[in-house]
Coordinates of C-alpha atoms and ligand atoms in Angstrom, one line a residue:
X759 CA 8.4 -20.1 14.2
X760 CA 9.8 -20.5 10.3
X761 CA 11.6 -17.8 9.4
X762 CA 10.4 -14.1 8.9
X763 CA 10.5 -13.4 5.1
X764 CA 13.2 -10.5 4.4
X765 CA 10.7 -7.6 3.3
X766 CA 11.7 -4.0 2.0
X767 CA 9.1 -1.2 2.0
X768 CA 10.0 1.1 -0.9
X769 CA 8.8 5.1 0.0
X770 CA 8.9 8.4 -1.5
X771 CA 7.6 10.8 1.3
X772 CA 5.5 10.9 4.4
X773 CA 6.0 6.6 5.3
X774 CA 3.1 6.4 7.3
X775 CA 2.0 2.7 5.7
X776 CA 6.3 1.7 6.4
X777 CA 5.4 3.4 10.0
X778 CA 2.8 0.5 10.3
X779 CA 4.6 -2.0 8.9
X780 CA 7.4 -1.4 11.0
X781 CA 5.1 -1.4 14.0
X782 CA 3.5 -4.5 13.1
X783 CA 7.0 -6.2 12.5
X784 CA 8.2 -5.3 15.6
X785 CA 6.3 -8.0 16.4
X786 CA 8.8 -11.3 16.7
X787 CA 6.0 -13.6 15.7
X788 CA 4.9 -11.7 12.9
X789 CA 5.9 -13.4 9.2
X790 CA 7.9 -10.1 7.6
X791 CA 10.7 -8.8 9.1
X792 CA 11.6 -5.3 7.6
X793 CA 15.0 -5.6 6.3
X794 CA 15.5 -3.0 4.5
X795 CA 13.7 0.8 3.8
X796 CA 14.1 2.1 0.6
X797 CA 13.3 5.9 -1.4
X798 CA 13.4 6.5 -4.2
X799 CA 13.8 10.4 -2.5
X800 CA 16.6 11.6 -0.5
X801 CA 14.4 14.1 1.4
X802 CA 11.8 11.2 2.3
X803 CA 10.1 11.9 5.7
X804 CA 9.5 8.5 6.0
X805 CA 13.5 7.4 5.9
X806 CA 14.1 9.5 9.5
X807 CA 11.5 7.3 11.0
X808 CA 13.0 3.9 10.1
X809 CA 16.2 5.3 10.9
X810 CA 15.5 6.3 14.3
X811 CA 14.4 2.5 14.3
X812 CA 17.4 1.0 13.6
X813 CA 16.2 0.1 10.8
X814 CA 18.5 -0.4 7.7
X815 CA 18.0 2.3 4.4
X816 CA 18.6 3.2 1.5
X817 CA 18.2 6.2 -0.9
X818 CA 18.8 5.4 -4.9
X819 CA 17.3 8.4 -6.4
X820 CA 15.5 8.2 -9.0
X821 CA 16.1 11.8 -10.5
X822 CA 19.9 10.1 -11.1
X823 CA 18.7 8.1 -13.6
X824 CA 16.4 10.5 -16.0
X825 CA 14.6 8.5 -18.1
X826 CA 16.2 5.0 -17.2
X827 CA 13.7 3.4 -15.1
X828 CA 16.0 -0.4 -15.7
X829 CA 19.1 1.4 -14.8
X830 CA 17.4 2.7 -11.6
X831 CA 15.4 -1.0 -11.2
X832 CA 19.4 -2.4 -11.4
X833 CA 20.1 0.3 -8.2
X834 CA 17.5 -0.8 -6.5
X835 CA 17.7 -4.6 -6.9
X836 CA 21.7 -4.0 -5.8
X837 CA 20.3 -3.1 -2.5
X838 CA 17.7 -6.2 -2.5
X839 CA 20.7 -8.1 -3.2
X840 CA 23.0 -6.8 -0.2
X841 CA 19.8 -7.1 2.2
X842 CA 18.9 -10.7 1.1
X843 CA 15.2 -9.3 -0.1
X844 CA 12.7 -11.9 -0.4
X845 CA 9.7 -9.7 -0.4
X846 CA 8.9 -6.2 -1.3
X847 CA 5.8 -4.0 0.2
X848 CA 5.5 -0.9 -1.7
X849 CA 4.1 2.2 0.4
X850 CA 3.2 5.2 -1.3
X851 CA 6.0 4.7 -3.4
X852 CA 5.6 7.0 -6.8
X853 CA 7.5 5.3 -9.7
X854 CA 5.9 3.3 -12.1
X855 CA 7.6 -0.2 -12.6
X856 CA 8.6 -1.7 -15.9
X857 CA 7.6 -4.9 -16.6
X858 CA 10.3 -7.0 -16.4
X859 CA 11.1 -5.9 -12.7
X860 CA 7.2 -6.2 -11.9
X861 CA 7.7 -9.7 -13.3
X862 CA 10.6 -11.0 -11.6
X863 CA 9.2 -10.4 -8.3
X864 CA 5.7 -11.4 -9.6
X865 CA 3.6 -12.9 -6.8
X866 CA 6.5 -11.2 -4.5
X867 CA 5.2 -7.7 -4.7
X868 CA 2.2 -5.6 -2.8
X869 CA 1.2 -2.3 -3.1
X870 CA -1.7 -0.1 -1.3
X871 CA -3.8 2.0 -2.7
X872 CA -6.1 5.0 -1.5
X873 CA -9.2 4.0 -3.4
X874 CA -11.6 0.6 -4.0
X875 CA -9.7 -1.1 -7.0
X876 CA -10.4 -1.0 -9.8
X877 CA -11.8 2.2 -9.1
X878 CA -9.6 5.4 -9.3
X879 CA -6.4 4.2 -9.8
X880 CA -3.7 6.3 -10.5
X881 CA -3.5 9.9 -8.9
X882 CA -5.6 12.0 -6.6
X883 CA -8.6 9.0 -5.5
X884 CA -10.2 11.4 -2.9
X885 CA -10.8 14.3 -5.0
X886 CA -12.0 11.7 -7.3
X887 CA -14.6 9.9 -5.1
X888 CA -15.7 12.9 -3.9
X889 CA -16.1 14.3 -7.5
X890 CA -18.1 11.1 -8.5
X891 CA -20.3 11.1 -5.5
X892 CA -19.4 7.6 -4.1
X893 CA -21.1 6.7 -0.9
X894 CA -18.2 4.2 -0.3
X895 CA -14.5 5.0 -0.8
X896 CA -11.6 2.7 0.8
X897 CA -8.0 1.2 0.1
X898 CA -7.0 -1.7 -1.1
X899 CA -4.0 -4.0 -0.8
X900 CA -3.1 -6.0 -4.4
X901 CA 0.0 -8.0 -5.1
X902 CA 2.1 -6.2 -8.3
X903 CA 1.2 -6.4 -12.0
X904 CA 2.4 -4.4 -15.0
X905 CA -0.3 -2.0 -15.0
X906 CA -0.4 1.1 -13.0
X907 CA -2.5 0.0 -9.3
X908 CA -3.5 -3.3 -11.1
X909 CA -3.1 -6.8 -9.7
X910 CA -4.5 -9.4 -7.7
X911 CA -6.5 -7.9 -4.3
X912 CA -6.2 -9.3 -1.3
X913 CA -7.3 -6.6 1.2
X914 CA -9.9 -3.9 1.0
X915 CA -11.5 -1.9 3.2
X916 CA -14.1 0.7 2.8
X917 CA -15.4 3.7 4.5
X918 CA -18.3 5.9 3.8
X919 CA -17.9 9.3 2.4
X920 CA -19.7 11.6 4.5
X921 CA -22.0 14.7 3.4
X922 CA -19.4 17.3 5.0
X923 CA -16.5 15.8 3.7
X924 CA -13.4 17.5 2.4
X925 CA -10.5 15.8 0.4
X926 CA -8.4 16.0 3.7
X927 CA -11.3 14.3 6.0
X928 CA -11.8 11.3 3.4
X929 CA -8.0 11.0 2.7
X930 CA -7.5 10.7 7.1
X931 CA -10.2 7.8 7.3
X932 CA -9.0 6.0 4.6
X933 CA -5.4 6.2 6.0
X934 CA -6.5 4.9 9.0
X935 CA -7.7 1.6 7.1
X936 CA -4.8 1.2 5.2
X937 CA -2.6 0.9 8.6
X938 CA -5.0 -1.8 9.3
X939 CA -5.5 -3.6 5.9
X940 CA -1.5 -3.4 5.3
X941 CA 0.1 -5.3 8.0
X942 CA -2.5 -7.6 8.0
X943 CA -2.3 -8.5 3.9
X944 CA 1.7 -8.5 4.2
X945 CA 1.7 -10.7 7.2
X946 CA -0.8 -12.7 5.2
X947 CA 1.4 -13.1 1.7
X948 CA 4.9 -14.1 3.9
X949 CA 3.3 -16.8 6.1
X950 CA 2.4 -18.1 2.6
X951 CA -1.6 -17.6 3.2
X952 CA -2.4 -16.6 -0.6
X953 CA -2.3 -18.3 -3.4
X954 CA -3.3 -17.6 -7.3
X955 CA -6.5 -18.8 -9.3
X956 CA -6.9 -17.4 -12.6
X957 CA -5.5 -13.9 -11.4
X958 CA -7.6 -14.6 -8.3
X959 CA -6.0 -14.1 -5.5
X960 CA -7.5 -16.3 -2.7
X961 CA -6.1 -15.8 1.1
X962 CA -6.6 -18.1 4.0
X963 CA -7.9 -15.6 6.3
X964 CA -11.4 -15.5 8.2
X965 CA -13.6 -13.3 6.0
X966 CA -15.5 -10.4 7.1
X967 CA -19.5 -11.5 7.2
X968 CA -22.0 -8.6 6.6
X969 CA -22.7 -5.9 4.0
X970 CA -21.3 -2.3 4.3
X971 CA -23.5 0.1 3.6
X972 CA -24.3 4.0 3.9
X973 CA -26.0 6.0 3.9
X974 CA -28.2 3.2 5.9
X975 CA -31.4 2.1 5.1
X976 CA -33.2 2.0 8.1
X977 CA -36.8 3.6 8.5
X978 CA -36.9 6.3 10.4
X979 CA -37.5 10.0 10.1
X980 CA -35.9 11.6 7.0
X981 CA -34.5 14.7 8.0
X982 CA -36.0 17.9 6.4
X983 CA -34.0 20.6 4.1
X984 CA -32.8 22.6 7.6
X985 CA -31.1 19.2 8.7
X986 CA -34.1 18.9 11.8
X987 CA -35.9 15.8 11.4
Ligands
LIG997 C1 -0.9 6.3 0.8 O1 -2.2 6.8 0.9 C2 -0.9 5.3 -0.2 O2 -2.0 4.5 -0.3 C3 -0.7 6.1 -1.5 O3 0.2 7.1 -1.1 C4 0.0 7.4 0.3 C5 1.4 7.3 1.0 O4 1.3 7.7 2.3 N1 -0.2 5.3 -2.6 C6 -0.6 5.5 -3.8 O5 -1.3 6.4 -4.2 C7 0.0 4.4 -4.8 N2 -0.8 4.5 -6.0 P1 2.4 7.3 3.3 O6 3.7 7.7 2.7 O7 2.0 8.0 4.6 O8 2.2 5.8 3.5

């Protein structure tokens, strides 16, 4: 096959999307190889797991820098440099991006995010769907642009929010989509499957046929206020 596209996963805790990734890319036919893991936190649980993989990381701490996020972009894109990055998956990584990083790897960049963009971006999406009363809550994978969780989609997936969820429930079955969604949508930007229309991101992938829907529609007994039906 061509060659894998040299792809660093940026982290700042648990890792379980890089986890994914990395399982995916273990893979020799899949399109990404994982070149390099980077946190922006030295206490990352996410960096013991790609180490234990063999995989190649690196810390530049973010802290270091206060206030300078180009001087801390420079640190970072040092490392890109020494690891011959072509591609760059971020994975619950917490640092906002200036602009003129998120431009230079424009078109280069994914992220995933806990929620149905462009709803709830930003902070704390379960609490949030559960607070609005959303029957459907999801993730989504988007290339990078300047705004915070903004960009062009390419993967989303949704789940419905049950009666008796809690913030911990919704957050685990989401999770379980974005391991899914996230290898798929990264394998899908380095085979060169997506291209741009208007800020439309359009990927040569079979798409899903059917309507997702809950609670469902279907007649039958309604169940009464004690839950019996
Ligand atoms: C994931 O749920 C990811 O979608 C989210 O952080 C979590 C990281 O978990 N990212 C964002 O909220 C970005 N806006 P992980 O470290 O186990 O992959």
């Amino acid at each position: 096959m061509s060659q894998r596209r040299r792809t660093a996963v940026l982290i700042s805790g648990r890792g379980s999307n890089m986890a994914a990734l990395l399982a995916a890319a273990a893979d020799p036919a899949y399109p990404a190889e994982i070149a390099l893991v980077l946190s922006n936190r030295a206490d990352a649980a996410g960096l013991d797991h790609a180490r234990v993989r063999g995989v190649p990381i690196a810390v530049v701490e973010s802290r270091r820098f206060g206030r300078d996020r180009v001087a801390f972009e420079a640190a970072m894109e040092a490392e890109f440099a020494v690891h011959g990055i072509e591609l760059i998956a971020l994975a619950g990584f917490m640092r906002v991006l200036t602009e003129g990083f998120v431009s230079r790897w424009s078109g280069r960049m994914v992220n995933i995010h806990p929620s149905l963009l462009p709803a709830f971006p930003g902070l704390d999406t379960h609490a949030r769907a559960l607070a609005a009363g959303v029957r459907l809550h999801g993730c989504t994978v988007h290339l990078v642009s300047p705004g915070v969780d903004e960009g062009p989609i390419l993967a989303q997936a949704a789940v419905p929010v049950l009666p008796e969820d809690t913030e911990a429930s919704l957050a685990a079955r989401v999770l379980a989509e974005e391991h899914r969604i996230y290898p798929a949508a990264l394998a899908w930007l380095a085979a060169g499957r997506v291209t741009l229309e208007g800020g439309i991101a359009r990927v040569m992938a079979a798409p899903a046929a059917g309507a997702l829907c809950n609670p469902l529609p279907v007649p039958g007994p309604l169940p009464t206020s004690n839950g019996k039906s």
